[in-house]
Coordinates of C-alpha atoms in Angstrom, one line a residue:
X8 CA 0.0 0.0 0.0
X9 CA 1.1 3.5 -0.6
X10 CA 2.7 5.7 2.1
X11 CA 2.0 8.9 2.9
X12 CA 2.9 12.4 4.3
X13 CA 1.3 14.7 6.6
X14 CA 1.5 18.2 8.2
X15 CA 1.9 17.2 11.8
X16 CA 1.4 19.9 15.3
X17 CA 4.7 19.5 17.4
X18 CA 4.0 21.8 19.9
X19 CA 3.7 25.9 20.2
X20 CA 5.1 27.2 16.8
X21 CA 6.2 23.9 15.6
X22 CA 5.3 21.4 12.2
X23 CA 6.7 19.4 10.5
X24 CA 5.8 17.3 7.6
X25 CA 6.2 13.5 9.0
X26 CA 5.5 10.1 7.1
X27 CA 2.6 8.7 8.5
X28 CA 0.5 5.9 8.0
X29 CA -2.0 5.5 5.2
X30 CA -5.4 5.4 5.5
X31 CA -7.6 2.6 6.6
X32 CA -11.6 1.9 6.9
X33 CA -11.0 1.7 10.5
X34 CA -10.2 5.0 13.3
X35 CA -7.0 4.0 15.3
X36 CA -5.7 5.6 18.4
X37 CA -3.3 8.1 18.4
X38 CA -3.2 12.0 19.7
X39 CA -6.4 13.4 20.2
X40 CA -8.0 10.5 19.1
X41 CA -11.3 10.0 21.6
X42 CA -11.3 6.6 23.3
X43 CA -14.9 5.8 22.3
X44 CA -13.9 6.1 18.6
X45 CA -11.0 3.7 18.3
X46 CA -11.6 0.7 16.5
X47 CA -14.5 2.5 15.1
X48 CA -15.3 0.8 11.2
X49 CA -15.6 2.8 8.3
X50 CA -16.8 1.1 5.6
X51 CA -18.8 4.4 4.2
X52 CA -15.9 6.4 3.7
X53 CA -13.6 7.0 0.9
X54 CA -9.6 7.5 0.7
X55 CA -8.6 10.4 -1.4
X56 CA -5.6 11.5 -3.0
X57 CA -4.9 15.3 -2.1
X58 CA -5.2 17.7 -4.8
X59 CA -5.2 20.4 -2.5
X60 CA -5.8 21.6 1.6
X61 CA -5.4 24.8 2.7
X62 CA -3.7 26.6 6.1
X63 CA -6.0 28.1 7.9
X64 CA -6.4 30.5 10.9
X65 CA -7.8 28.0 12.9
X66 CA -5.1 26.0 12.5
X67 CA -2.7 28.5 13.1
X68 CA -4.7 29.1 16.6
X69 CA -3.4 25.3 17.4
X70 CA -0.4 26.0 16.2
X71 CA 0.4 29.2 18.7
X72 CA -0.3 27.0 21.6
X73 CA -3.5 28.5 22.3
X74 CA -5.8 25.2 22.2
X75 CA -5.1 22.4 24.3
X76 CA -4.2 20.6 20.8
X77 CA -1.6 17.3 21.8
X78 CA 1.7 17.2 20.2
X79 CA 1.5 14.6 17.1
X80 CA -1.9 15.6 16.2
X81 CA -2.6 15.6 12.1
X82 CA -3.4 18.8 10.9
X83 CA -6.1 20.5 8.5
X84 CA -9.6 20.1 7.3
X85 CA -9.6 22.2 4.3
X86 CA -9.9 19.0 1.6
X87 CA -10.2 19.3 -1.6
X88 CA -9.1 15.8 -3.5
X89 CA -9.4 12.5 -5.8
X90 CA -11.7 10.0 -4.8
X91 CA -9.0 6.4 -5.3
X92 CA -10.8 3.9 -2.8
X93 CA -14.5 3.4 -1.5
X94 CA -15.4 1.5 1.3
X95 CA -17.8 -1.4 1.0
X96 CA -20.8 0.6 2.1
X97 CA -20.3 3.5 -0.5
X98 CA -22.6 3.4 -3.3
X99 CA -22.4 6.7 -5.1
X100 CA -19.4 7.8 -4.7
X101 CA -16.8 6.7 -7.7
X102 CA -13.5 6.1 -7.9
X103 CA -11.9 9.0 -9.5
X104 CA -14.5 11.7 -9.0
X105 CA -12.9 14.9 -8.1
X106 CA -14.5 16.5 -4.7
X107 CA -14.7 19.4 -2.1
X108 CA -14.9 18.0 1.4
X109 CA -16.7 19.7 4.2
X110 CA -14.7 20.8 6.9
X111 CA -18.0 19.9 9.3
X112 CA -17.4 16.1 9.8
X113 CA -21.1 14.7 9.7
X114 CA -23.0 11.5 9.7
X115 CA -26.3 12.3 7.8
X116 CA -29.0 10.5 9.9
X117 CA -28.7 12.6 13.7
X118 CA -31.2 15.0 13.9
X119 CA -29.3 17.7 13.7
X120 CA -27.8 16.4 10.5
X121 CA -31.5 15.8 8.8
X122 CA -31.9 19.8 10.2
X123 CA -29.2 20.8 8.2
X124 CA -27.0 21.6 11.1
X125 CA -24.1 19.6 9.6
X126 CA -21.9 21.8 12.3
X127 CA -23.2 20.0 15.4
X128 CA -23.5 16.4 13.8
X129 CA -24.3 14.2 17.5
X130 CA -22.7 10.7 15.7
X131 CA -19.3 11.7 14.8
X132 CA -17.3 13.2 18.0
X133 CA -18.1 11.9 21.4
X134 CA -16.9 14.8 23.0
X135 CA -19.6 17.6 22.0
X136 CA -21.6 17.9 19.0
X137 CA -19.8 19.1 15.8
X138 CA -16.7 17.6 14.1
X139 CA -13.7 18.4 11.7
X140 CA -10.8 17.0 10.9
X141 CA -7.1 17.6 12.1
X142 CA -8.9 19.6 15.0
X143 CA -8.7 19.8 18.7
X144 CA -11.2 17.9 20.9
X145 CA -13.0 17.1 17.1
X146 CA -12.9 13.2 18.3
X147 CA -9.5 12.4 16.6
X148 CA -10.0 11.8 12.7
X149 CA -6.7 12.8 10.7
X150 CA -6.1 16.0 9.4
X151 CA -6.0 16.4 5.3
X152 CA -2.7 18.1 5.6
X153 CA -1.7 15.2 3.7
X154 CA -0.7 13.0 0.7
X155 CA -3.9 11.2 1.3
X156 CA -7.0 11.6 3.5
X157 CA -9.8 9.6 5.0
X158 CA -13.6 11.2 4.7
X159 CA -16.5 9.2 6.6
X160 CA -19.4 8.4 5.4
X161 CA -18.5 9.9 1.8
X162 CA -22.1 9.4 -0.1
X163 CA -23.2 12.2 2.7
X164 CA -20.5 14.4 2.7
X165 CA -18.5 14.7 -0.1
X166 CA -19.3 17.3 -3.1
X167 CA -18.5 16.0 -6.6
X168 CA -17.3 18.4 -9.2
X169 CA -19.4 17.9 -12.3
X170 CA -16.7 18.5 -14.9
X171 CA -13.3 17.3 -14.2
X172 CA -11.2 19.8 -16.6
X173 CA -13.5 22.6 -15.5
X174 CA -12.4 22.0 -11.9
X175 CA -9.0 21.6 -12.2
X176 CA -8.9 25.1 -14.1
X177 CA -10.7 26.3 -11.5
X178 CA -9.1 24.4 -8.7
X179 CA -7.4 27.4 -6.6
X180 CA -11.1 29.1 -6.1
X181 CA -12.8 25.7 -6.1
X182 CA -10.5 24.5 -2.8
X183 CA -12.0 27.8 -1.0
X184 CA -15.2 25.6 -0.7
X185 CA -14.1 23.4 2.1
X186 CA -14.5 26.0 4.6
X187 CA -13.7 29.6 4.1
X188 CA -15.7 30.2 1.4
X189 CA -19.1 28.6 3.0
X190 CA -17.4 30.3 6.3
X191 CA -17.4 34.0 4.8
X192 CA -20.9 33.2 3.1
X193 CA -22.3 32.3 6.3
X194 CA -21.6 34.7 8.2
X195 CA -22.6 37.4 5.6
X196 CA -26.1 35.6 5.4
X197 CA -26.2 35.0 9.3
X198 CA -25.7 39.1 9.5
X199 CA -28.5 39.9 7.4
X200 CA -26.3 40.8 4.5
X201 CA -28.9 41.8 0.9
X202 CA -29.3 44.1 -1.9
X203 CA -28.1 47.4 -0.6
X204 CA -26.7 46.7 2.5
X205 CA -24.0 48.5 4.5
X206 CA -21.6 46.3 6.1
X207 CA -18.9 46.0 8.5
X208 CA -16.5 43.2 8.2
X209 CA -13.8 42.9 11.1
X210 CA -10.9 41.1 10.4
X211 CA -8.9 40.6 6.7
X212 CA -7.7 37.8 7.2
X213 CA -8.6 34.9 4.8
X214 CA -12.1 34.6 6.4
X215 CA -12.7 38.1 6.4
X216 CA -12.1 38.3 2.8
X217 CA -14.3 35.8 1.8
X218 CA -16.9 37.4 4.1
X219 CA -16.3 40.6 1.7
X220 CA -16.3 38.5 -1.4
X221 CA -19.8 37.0 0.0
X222 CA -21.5 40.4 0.8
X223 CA -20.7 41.7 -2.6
X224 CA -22.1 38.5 -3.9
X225 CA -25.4 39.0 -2.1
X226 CA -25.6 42.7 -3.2
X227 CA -24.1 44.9 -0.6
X228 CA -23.8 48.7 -1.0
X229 CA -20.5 49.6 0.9
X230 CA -18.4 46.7 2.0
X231 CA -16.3 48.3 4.8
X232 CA -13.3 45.7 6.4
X233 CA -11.1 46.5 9.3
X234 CA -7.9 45.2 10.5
X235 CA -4.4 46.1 11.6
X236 CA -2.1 44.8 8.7
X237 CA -2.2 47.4 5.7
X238 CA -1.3 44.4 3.9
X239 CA -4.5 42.5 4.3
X240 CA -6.3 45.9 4.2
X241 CA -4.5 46.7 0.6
X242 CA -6.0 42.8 -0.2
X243 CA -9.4 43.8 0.6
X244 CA -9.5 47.3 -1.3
X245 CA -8.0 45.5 -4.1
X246 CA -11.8 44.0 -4.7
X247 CA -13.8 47.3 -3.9
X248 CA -13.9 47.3 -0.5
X249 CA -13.6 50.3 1.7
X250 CA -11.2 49.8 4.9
X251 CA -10.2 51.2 8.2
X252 CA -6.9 50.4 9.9
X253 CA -8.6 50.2 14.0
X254 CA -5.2 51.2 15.2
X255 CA -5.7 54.2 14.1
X256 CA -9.1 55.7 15.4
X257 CA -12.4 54.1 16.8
X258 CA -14.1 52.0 14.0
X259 CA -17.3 54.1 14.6
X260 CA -15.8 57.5 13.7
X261 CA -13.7 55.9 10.5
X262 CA -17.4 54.5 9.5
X263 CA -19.2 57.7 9.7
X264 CA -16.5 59.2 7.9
X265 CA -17.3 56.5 5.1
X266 CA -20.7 56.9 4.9
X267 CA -21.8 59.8 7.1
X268 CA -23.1 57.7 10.3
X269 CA -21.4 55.8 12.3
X270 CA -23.7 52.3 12.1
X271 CA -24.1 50.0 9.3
X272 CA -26.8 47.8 8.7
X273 CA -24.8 44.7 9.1
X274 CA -21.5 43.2 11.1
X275 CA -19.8 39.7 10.8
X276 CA -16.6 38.9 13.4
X277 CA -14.4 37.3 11.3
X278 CA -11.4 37.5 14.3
X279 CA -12.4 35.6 16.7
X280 CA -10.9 34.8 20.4
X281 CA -7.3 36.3 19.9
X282 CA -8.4 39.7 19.2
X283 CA -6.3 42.5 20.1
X284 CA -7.5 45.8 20.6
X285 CA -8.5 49.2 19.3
X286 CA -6.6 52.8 19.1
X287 CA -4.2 52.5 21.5
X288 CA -4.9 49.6 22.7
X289 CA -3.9 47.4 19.0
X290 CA -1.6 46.1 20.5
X291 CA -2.8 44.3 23.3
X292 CA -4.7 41.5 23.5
X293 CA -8.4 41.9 23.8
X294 CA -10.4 39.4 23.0
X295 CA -13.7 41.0 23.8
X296 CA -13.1 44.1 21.9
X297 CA -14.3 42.5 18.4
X298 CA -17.3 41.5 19.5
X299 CA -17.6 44.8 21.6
X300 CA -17.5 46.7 18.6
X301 CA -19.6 45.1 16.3
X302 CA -22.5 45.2 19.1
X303 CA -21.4 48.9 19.0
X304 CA -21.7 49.9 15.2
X305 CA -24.9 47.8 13.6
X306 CA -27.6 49.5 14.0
X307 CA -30.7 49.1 16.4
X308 CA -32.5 45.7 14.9
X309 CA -29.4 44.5 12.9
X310 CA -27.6 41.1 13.3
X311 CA -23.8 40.2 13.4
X312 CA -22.8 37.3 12.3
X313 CA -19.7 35.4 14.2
X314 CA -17.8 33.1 12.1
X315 CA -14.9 34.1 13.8
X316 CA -13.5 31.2 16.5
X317 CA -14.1 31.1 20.0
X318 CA -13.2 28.6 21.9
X319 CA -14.0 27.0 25.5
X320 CA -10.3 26.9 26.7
X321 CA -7.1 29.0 25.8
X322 CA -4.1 28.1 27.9
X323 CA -2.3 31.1 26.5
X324 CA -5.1 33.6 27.4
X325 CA -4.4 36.8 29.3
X326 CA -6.7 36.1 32.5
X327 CA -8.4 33.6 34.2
X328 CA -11.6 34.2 32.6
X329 CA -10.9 34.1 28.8
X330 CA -8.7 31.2 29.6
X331 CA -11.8 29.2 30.1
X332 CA -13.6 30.9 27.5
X333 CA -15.3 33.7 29.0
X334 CA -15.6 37.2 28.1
X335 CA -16.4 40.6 29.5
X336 CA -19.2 41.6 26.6
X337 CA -21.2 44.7 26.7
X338 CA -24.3 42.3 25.9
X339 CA -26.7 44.8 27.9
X340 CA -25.8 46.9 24.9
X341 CA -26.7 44.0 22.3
X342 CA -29.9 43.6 23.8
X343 CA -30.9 46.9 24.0
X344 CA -30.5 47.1 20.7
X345 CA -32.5 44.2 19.9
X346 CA -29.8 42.7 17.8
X347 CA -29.7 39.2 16.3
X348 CA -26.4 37.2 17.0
X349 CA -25.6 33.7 14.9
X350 CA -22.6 31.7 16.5
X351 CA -20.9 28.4 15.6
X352 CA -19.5 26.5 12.9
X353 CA -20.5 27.0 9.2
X354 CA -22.9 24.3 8.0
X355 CA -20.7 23.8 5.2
X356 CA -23.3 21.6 3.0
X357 CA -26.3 24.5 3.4
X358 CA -23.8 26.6 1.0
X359 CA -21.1 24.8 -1.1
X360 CA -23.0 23.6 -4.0
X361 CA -24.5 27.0 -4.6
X362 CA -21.0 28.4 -4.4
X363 CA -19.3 25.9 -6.5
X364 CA -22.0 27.1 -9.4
X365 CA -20.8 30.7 -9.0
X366 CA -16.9 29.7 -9.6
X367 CA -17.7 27.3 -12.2
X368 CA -20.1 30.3 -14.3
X369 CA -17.6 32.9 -13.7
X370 CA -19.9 34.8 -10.8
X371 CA -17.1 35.5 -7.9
X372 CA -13.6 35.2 -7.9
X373 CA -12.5 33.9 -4.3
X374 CA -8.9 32.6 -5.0
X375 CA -7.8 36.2 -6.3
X376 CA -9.7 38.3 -3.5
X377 CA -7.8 36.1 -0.6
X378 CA -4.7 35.8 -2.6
X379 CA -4.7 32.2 -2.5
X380 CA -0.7 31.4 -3.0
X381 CA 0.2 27.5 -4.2
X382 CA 3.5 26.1 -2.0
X383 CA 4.6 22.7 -2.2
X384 CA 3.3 20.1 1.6
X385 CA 7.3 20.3 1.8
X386 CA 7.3 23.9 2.4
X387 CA 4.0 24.0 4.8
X388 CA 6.4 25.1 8.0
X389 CA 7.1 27.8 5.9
X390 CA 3.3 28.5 5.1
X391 CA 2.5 28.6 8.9
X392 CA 5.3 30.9 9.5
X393 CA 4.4 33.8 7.4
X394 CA 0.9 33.2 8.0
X395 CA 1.2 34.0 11.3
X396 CA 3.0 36.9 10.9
X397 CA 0.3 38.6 8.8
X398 CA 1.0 37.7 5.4
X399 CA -1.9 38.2 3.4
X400 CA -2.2 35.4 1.6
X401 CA -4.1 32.3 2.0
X402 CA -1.6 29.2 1.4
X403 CA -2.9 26.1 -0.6
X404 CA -0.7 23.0 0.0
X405 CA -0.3 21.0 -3.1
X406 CA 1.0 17.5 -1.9
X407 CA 1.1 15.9 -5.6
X408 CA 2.1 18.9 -7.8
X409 CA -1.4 18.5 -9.4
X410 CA -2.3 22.4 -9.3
X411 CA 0.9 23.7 -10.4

């Protein structure tokens, strides 16, 4: 049987790419793996050769040493690959077919699943509701950082590509679909985003971006993103949007001076837990002040939208409190204002179709509005590295030189 390679976490600020095993129809132990699924049989998933996973900022949160991630742990769940072996079970699925895979790992016959809230599948992690691979207290299925990957029950969650050559010219915006795509769209849709709408998007990282990409592609007005690398903000006005550097002023003043009043109609968090703070404070770690803000500048009756990770412990946090996940939010202030709030992880499936068909007819560009950059699984380190020192980029790992 074939070998493989994977991107694997070695502690704070440490991968490597390590041979590992290839996959089986069977979960084995090994780090983070839950007890309860060892052994567990797969014969409804399928094995598939890379084409392409991406780094993303939630890896990178592992990667920091702020999860309680264990050393040896597989990363990634951004999966986009060749179908080359079905389990026994797997009836429509094909051998060769060229997929996206779902960052949400789900089983298709909980409740929840049925509901459509692939996000918080009850069958797949027997630690909380919700799955993904490569991912901390996710119940333990390999990460897609990889030569070759394992996807459970693969009738249910994979997403074939209709045309094979039409893909694979299209394969940098098409491996956006595996999460930050569906990610941005969500929480664009989750804020209320339509025709018309003003918006503010904090954060420009690769999340952010596809947020911005999302509410143009749902009609927006003004698209307004904040962040603190002019990098990233230069990224995001290179597709229309208007940007404030929060460094430099409170985000409600720099959006009145935008649009003549300091409230837009819609928010989405695309930062999440390690945000830092605003004016003087940017750079210090705040990781209320995000969602602070955004209570702050939608207006009275207006929903945010939080794609934006938060998690329920952070060993690296600066106090007691946000170590175990809680924060000091102004939510008398959200409620006052009768706003809407939508948490949690993107059900992926509620979105990618629909977004492949806008790739594949030319309708959004998403690889060139988050600069997606191509790097060899050798040179992943190196991915993390400048990833998390703001580059503005988002880095697609091509383990077989398929993309090129």
């Amino acid at each position: 049987m074939a070998g493989n390679k994977a991107v694997i976490y070695r502690g704070a600020g440490r991968v490597e790419v390590e041979t590992t095993e290839y996959p089986t129809f069977e979960l084995k132990d090994g780090p983070g793996v839950n007890p309860h699924n060892v052994g567990r049989q797969l014969p409804h998933a399928a094995i598939l050769k890379v084409v392409a996973t991406n780094i993303c900022g939630s890896d990178q949160h592992m990667v920091r040493g702020r999860t309680t991630a264990p050393e040896g742990l597989p990363l990634g769940h951004e999966i986009t690959g060749e179908v080359v072996e079905t389990g026994r079970d797997v009836e429509f699925t094909k051998t060769g077919d060229l997929v996206s895979v779902p960052f949400n790992i789900a089983c298709g016959r909980c409740r929840n699943c049925k509901e459509g809230k692939t996000g918080i599948c009850l069958n797949v992690n027997p630690d909380r509701p919700g799955s993904a691979y490569g991912y901390v207290d996710m119940g333990g299925w390999a990460g897609g950082q990889a030569e070759y990957a394992l996807v459970p029950y693969a009738d249910w969650n994979l997403l074939r590509f209709p045309d094979r050559d039409m893909a694979m010219a299209k394969i940098r915006d098409l491996a956006m679909l595996s999460d930050i795509f569906p990610t941005g769209f969500h929480g664009a849709v989750t804020a209320g985003v339509g025709p018309g709408s003003t918006v503010y998007i904090a954060g420009a990282g690769p999340v952010g971006l596809a947020a911005a990409t999302s509410a143009f592609l749902l009609g927006a007005a003004v698209v307004i993103v904040a962040d603190l690398q002019k990098d990233r903000l230069e990224q995001a006005r290179s597709f229309g949007c208007e940007t404030i550097d929060v460094s430099a002023a409170d985000p409600a003043d720099q959006i009145e001076q935008i649009l003549g009043e300091p409230t837009v109609d819609c928010a989405v968090d695309a930062v999440g837990f390690e945000a830092r703070g605003h004016g003087s404070d940017a750079e210090v770690e705040r990781p209320a002040t995000v969602l602070n803000t955004v209570m702050g500048v939608t207006r009275a009756g207006g929903a945010v939208g939080i794609p934006g990770l938060y998690v329920t412990g952070d060993p690296g946090a600066s106090d007691e409190a946000a170590r175990q996940g809680s924060l000091s939010l102004d939510f008398g202030l959200g409620w006052a204002k009768s706003l809407s709030f939508t948490t949690g992880q993107c059900p992926v499936m509620r979105y990618n179709r629909q977004l492949m068909m806008a790739i594949l007819h030319d309708r959004t560009n998403i690889a060139r509005n988050v600069n997606a950059t191509v790097i060899p699984l050798d040179r992943a380190a190196e991915g993390y590295a400048e990833f998390d020192h703001g580059a503005a980029r988002k880095y697609i790992l091509d383990p077989h030189g398929m993309i090129g």
